[in-house]
CSV table of C-alpha atoms in Angstrom, one decimal:
chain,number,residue,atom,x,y,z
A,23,UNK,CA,11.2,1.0,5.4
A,24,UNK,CA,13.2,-2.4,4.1
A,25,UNK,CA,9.8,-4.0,3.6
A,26,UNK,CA,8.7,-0.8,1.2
A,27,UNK,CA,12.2,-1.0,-0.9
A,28,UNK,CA,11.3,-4.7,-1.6
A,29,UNK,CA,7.9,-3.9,-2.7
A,30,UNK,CA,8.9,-1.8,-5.1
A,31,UNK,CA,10.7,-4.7,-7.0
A,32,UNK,CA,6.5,-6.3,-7.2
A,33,UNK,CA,5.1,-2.9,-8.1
A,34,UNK,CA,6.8,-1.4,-10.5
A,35,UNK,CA,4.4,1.5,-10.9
A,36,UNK,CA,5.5,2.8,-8.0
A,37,UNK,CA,6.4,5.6,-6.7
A,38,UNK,CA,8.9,5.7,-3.5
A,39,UNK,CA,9.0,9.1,-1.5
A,40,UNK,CA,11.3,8.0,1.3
A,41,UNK,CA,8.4,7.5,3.5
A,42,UNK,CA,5.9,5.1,1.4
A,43,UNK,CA,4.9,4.2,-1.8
A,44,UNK,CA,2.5,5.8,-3.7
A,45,UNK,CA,0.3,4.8,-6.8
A,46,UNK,CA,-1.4,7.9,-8.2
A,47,UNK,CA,-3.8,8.5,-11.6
A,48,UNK,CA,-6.0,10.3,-12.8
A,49,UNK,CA,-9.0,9.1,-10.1
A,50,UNK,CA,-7.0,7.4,-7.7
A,51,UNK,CA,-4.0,7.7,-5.0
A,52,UNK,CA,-3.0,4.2,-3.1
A,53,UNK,CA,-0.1,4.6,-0.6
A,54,UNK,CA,1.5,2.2,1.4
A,55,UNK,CA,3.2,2.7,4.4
A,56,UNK,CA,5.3,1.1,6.9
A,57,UNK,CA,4.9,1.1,10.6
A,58,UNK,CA,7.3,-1.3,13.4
A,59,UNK,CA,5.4,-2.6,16.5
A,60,UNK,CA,6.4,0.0,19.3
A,61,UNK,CA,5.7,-3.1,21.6
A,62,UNK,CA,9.6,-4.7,22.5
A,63,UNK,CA,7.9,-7.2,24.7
A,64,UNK,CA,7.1,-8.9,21.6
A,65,UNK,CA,9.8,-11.0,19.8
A,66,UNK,CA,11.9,-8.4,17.2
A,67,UNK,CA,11.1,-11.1,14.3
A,68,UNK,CA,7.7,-9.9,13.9
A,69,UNK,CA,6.8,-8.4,9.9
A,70,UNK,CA,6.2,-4.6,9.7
A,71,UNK,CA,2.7,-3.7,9.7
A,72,UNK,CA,2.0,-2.2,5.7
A,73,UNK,CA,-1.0,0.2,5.6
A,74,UNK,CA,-3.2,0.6,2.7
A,75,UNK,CA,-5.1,4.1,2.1
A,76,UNK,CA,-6.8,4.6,-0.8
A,77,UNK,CA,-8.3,7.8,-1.9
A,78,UNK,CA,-10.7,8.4,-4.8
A,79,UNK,CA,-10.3,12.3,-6.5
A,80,UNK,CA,-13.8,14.3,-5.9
A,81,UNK,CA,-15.4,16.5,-8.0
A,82,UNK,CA,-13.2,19.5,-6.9
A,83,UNK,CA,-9.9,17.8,-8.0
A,84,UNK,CA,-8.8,16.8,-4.2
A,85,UNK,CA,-8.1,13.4,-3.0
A,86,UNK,CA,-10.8,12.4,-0.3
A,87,UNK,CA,-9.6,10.2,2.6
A,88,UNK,CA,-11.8,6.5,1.8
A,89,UNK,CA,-10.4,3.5,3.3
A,90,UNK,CA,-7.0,1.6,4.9
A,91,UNK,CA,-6.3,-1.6,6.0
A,92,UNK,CA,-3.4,-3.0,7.8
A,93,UNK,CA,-1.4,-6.2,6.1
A,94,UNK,CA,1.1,-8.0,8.6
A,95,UNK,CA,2.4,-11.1,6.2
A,96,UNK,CA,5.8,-13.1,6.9
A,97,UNK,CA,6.6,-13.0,3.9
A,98,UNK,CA,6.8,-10.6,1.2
A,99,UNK,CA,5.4,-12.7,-2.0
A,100,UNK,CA,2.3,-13.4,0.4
A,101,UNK,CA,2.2,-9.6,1.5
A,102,UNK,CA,2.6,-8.4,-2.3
A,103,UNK,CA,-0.1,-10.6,-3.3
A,104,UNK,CA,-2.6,-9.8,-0.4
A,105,UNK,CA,-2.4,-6.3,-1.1
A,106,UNK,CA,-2.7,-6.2,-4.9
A,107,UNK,CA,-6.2,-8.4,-4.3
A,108,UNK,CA,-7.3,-5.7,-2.4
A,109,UNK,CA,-6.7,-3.1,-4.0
A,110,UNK,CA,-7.8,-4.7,-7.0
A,111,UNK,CA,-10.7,-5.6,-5.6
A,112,UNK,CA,-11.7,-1.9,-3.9
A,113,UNK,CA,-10.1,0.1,-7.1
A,114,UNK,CA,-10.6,-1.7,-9.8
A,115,UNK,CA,-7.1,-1.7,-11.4
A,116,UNK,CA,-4.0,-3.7,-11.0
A,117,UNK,CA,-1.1,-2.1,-8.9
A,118,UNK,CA,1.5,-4.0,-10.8
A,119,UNK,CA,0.1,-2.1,-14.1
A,120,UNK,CA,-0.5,1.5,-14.1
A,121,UNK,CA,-4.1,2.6,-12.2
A,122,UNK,CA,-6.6,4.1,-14.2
């Protein structure tokens, strides 16, 4: 989760539950969450893996499950940057300003 409190410093929009951080407006919800590599045979310097759902709101007011994609950046400016080009790209909107 120490990759998610320093993301919050480059997305000040956000909103941090304890367990990710979640952009929410009227049409959209973007969370991103943090997951370790279970695998120890693998050095323990390797970056958390952030995930990236986004979910548009349907007709009947309920967030529908669309799309994620996993970002595993050394470092965080990289990382930070990645993930507000895509959602940027697949929302339309600007995580570091508040999604319409």
């Amino acid at each position: 989760m120490e990759t998610l409190k320093l993301l919050m410093d480059y997305f000040p929009t956000a909103i941090y539950t304890g367990m990710c951080l979640v952009f929410i407006s009227e049409n959209w919800r973007v969370e991103l969450s943090e997951h370790k590599d279970s695998d120890f045979s693998k050095g323990g310097d390797q970056p958390s893996v952030i995930r990236v759902k986004i979910e548009k709101k349907a007709l009947n007011n309920e967030f529908v499950p669309g799309h994620y994609e996993d970002f595993q950046l050394p470092t965080l400016g990289e990382l930070a940057e990645q993930i507000e080009k895509y959602v940027q790209m697949a929302i339309g909107a600007n995580l570091r300003e508040s999604i319409e």
